[in-house]
Short mmCIF file of C-alpha atoms and ligand atoms in Angstrom, two decimals:
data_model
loop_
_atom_site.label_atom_id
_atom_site.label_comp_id
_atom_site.label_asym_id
_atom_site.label_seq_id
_atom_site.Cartn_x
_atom_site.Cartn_y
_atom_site.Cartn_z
CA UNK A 1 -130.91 35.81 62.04
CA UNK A 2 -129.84 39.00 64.22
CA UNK A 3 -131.87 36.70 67.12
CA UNK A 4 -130.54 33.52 66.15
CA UNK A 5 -127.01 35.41 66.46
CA UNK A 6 -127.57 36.75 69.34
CA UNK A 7 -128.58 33.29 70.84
CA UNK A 8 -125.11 31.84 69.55
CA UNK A 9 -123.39 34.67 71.45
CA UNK A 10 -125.82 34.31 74.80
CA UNK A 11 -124.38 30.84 74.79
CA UNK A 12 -121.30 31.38 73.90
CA UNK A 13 -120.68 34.14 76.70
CA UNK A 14 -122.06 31.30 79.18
CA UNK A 15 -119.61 28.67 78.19
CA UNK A 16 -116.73 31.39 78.48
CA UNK A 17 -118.19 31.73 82.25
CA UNK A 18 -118.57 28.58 82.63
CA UNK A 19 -115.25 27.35 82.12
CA UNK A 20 -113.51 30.41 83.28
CA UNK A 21 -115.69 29.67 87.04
CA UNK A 22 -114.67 26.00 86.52
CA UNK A 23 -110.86 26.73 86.12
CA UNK A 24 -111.38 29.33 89.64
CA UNK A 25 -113.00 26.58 91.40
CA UNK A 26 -110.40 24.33 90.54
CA UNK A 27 -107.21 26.82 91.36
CA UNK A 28 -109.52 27.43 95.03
CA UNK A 29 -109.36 23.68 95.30
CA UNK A 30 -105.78 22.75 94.65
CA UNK A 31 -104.69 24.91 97.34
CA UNK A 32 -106.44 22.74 100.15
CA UNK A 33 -105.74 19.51 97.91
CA UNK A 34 -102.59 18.71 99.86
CA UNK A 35 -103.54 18.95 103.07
CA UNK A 36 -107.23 17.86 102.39
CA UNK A 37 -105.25 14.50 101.46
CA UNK A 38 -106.89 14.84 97.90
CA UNK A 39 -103.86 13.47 95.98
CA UNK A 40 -103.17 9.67 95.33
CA UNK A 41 -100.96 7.64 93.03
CA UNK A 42 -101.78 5.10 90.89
CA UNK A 43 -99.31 2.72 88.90
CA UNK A 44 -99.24 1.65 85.55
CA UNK A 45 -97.14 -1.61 84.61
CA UNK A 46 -94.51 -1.36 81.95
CA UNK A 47 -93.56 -5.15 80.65
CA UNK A 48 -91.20 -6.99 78.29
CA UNK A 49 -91.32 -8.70 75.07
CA UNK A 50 -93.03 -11.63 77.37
CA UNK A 51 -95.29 -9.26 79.38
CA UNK A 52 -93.37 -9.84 82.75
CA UNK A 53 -93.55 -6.50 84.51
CA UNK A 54 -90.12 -4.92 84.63
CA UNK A 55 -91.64 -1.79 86.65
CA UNK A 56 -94.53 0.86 86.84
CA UNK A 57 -95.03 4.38 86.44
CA UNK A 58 -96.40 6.54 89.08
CA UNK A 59 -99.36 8.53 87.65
CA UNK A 60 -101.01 11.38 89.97
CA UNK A 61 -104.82 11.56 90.68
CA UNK A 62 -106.88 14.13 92.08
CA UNK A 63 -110.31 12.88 93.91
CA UNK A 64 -112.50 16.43 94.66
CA UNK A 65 -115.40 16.28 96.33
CA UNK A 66 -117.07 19.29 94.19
CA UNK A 67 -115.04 18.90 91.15
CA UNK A 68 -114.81 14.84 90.78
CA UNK A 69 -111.69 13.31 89.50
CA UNK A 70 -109.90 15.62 87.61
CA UNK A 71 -107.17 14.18 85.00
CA UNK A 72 -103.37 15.45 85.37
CA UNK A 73 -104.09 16.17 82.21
CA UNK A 74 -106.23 19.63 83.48
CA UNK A 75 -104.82 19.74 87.09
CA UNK A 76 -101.23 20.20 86.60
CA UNK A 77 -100.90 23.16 84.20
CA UNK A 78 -103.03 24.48 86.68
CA UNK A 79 -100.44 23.84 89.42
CA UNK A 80 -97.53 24.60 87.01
CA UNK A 81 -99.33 28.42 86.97
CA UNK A 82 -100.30 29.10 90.68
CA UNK A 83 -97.15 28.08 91.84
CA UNK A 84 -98.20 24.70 93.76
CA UNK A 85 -96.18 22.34 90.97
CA UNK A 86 -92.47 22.12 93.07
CA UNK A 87 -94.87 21.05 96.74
CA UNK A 88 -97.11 18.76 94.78
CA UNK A 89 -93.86 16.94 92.66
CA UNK A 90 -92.39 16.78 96.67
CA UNK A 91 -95.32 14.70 97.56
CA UNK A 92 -95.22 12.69 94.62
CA UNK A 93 -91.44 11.48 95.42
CA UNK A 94 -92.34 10.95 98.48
CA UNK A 95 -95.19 8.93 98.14
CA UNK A 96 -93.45 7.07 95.05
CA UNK A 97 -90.33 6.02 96.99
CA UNK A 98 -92.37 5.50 100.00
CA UNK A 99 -94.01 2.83 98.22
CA UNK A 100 -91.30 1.96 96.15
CA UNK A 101 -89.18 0.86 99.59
CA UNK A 102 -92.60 -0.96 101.17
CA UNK A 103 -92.04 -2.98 97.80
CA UNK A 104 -88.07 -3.19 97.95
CA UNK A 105 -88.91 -4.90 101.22
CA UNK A 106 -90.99 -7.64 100.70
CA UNK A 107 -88.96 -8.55 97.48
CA UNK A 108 -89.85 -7.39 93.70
CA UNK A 109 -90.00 -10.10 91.47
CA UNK A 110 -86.53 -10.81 89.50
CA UNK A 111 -87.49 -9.12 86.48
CA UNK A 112 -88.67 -5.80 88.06
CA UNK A 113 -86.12 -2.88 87.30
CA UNK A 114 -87.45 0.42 88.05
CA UNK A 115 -90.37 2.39 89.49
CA UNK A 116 -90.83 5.73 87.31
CA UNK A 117 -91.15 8.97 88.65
CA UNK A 118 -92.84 12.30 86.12
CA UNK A 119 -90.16 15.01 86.98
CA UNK A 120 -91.41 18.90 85.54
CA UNK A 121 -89.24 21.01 83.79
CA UNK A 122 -89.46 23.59 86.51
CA UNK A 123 -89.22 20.80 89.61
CA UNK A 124 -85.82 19.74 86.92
CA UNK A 125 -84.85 23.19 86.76
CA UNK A 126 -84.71 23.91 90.59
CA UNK A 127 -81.07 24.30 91.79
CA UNK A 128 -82.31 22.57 94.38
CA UNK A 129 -83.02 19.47 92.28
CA UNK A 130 -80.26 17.16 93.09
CA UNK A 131 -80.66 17.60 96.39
CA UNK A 132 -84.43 16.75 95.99
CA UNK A 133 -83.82 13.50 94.86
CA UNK A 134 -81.29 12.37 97.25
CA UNK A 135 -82.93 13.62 99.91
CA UNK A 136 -86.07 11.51 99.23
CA UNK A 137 -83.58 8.26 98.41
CA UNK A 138 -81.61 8.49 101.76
CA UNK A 139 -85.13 8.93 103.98
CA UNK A 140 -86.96 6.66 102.26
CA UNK A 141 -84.04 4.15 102.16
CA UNK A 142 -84.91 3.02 98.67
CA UNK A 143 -81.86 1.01 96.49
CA UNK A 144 -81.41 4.26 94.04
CA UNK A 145 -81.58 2.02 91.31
CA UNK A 146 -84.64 1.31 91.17
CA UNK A 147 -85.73 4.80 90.44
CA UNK A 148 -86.51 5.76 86.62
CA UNK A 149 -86.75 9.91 86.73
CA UNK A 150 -89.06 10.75 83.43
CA UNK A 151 -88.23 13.93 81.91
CA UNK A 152 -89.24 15.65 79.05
CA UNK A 153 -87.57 17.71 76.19
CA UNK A 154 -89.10 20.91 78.51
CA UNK A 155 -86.10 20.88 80.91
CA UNK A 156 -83.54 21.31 77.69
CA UNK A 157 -84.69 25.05 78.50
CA UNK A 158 -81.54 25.33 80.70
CA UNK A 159 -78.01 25.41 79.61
CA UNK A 160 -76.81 21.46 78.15
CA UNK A 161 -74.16 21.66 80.53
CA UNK A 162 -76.34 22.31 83.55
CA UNK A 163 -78.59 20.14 82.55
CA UNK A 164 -75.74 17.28 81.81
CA UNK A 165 -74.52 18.02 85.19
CA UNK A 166 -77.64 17.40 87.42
CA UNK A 167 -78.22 14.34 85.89
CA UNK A 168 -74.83 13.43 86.37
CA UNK A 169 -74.52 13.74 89.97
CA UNK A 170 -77.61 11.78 90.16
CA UNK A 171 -76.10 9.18 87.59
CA UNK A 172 -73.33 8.55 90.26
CA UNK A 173 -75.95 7.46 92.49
CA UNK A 174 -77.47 5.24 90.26
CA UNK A 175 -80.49 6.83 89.33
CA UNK A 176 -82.05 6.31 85.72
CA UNK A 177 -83.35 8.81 83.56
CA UNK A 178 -85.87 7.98 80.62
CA UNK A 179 -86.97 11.11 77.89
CA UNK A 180 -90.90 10.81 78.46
CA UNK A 181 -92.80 11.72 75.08
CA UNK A 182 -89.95 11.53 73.34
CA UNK A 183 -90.24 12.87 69.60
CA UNK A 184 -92.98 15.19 70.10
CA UNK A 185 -90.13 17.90 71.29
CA UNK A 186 -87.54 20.00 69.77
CA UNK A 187 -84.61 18.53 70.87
CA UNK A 188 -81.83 16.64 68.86
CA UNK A 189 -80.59 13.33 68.96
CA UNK A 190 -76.95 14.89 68.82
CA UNK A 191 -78.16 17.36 72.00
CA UNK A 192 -79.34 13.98 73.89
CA UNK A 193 -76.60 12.12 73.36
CA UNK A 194 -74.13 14.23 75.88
CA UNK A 195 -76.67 13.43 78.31
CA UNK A 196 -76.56 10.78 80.82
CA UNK A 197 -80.13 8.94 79.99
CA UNK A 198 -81.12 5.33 79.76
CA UNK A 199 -84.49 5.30 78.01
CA UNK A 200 -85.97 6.96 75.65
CA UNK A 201 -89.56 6.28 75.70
CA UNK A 202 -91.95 7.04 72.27
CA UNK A 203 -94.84 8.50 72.29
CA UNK A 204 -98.41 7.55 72.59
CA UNK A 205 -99.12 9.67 69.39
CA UNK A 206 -96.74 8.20 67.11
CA UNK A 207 -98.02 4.11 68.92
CA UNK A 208 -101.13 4.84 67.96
CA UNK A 209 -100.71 5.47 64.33
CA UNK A 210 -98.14 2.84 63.58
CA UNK A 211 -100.38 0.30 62.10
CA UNK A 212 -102.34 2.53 59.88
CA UNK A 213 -99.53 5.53 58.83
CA UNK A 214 -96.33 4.41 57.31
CA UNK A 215 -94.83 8.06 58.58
CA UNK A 216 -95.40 6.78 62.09
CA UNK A 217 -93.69 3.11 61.09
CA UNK A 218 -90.72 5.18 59.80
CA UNK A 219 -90.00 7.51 62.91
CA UNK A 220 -90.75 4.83 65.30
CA UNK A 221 -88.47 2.48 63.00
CA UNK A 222 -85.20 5.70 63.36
CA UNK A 223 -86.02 6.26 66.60
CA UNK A 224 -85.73 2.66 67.36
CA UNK A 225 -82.08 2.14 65.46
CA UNK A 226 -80.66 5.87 66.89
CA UNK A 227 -81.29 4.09 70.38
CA UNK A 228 -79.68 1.30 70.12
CA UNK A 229 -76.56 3.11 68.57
CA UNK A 230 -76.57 5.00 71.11
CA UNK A 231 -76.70 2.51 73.78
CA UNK A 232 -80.23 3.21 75.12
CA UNK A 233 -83.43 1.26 75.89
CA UNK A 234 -86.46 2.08 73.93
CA UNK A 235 -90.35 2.02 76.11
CA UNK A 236 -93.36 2.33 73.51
CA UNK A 237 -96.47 4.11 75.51
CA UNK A 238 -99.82 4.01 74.89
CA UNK A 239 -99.89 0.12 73.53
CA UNK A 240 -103.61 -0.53 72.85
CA UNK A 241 -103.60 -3.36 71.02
CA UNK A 242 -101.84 -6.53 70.38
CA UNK A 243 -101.11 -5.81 66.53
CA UNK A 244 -99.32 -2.79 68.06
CA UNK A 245 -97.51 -4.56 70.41
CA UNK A 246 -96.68 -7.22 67.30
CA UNK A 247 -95.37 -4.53 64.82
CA UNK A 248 -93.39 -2.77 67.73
CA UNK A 249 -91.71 -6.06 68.33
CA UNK A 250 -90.64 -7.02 64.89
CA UNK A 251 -89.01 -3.88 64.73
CA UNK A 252 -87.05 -4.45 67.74
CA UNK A 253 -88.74 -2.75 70.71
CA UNK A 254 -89.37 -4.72 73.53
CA UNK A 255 -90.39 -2.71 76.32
CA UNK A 256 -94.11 -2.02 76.47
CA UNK A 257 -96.80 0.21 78.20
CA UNK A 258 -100.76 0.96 78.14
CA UNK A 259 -104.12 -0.26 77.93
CA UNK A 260 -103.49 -3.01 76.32
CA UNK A 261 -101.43 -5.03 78.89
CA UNK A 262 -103.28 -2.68 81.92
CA UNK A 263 -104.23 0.48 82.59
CA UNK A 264 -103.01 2.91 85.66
CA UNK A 265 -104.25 0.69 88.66
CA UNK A 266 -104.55 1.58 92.63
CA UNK A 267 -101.79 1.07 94.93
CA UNK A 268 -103.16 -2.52 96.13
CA UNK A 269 -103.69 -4.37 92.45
CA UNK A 270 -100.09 -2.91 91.69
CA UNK A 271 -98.84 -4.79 95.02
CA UNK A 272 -100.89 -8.30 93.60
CA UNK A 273 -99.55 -7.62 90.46
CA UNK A 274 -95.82 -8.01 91.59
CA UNK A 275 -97.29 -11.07 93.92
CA UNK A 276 -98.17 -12.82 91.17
CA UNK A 277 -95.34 -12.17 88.87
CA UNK A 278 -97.02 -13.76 85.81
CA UNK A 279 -97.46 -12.36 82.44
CA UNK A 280 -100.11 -9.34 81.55
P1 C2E B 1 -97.39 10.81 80.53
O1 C2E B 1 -96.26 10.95 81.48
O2 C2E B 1 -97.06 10.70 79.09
O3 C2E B 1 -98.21 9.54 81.04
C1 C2E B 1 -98.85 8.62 80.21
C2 C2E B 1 -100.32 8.92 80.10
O4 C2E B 1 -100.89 8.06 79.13
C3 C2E B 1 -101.08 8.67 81.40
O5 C2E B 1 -102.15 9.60 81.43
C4 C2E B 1 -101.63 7.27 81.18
O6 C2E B 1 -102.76 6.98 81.96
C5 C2E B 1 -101.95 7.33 79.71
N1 C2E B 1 -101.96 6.01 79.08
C6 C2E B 1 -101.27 4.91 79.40
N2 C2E B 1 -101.51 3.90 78.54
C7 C2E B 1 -102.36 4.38 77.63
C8 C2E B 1 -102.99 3.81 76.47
O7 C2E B 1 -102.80 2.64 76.11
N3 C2E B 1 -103.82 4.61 75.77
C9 C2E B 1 -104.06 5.91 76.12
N4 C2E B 1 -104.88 6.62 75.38
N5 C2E B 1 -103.48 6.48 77.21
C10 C2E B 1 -102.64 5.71 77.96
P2 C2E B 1 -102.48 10.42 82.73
O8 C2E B 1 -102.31 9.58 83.95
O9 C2E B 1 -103.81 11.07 82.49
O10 C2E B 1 -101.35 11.53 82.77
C11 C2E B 1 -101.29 12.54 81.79
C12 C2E B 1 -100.02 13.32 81.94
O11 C2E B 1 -99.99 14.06 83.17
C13 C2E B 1 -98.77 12.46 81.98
O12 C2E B 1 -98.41 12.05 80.69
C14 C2E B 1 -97.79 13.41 82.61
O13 C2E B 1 -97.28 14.30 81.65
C15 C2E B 1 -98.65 14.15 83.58
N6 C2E B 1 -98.47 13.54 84.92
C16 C2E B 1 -99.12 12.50 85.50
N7 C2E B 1 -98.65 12.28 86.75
C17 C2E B 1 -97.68 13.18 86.94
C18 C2E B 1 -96.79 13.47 88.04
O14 C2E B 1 -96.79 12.81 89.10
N8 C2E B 1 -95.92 14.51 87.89
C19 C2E B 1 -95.88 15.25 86.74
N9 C2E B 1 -94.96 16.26 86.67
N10 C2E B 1 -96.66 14.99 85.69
C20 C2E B 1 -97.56 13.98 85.78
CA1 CA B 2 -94.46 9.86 81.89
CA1 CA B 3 -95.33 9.93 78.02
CA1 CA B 4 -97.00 13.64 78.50
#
């Protein structure tokens, strides 16, 4: 038993090592990712009630030679802690409205709204922030309102009214702003509603159990009427399968994304998508 014990700790000890050498490898590697050209984007359509695609969402990859693909999912905490989060979201507008104005100019289909953007708390909380974004609008040229800034419930760690004013400014330009997650957070409805937003998209967590748990139904259900009393659009995520997509719609959502109409593609199908303009 003592043995046995002993064997459980041996390995245990290892996969402590393992992961801790695994997480230093990866912070070594996201240092040179940027200018080792490591980083792309991929887009992931979001559709209507009729599966036209109204826009995408930019989605960030990392391709390492040692490491492999790593998901966002791993990388950016990672990023978020060493301090590399604020450079890497500057490439990401960049490359998103870079490709966003390449589209702008040979003509989105008519139902095409937005292209949207993952902002971070901390890139959000930057003083800086406002200036970020029209910055990247003015040199890329891109019509402002096309862009769709996610952000999440994280960035309510500043004051409301600073918050409320940043998105403002940005407001005047025409920028939209969607909640990303939305539910999974802290925040109020009553908090939201002073801000400026346009979307408030649900998440994947609460999609995926609407079929099966009627406590799912019933917050997707509130969240769905609070919206529309409050003048904003409602996005499901994570739509896997078409008895998702049914319920969603009979209880009045009709703005869709995930697997089910197409997962996060490369930077080429995304362009033959909008070519081809038919329904996913
Ligand atoms: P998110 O913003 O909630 O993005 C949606 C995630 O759900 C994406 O994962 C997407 O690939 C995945 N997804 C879409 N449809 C489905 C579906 O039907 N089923 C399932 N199971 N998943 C689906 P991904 O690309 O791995 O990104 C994970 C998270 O990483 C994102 O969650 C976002 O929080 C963060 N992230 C990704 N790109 C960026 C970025 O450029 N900047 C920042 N700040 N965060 C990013
Ligand atoms: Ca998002
Ligand atoms: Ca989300
Ligand atoms: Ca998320």
């Amino acid at each position: 038993a003592k043995e046995n014990g002993r064997g459980n700790l041996h390995f245990y000890n290892d996969a402590m090592r393992n992961s801790a050498a695994e997480r230093l490898a990866m912070e070594k590697a996201l240092h040179y990712a940027l200018e080792k050209d490591e980083f792309y984007l991929v887009y992931q359509p979001q559709v209507n009630d009729r599966g036209y695609i109204i826009g995408f969402e930019a989605l960030l990859r990392w391709h390492n030679k040692e490491l492999g693909q790593v998901s966002p999912g791993r990388f950016i905490p990672v990023a978020e802690e060493i301090g590399l989060i604020g450079e890497l979201g500057q490439w990401v507008l960049d490359t998103a409205c870079h490709q966003l104005k390449i589209w702008q100019d040979a003509g989105l289909p008519p139902r095409f709204k937005t292209l949207a953007i993952n902002i971070s708390p901390s890139q959000f909380a930057k003083d800086s922030f406002v200036d970020t974004i029209q910055d990247v609008i003015e040199r890329t040229n891109i019509d402002p309102n096309l862009l769709d800034l996610e952000i999440t419930e994280g960035m309510l760690v500043e004051s409301i009214t600073s918050v409320a004013a940043k998105m403002r400014s940005l407001k005047e330009k025409n920028v939209h702003f969607s909640i990303d997650d939305f539910g999974t957070g802290y925040s109020s409805l009553r908090y939201l509603q002073h801000l400026p937003l346009d979307q408030l998209k649900i998440d994947q967590s609460f999609v995926r159990d609407i079929s099966s748990d009627p406590n799912s139904h019933v917050i997707i259900n509130t969240i769905i009427s609070m919206a529309s009393h409050m003048n904003l659009s409602v996005l499901a995520e994570g739509v896997e399968h078409g008895e998702e997509k049914d319920i969603l719609m009979r209880i009045g959502c009709s703005r869709f994304q995930g697997y089910y109409f197409s997962r996060p593609v490369e930077v080429d199908t995304a362009t033959a998508l909008l070519l081809n303009d038919a329904p996913l």
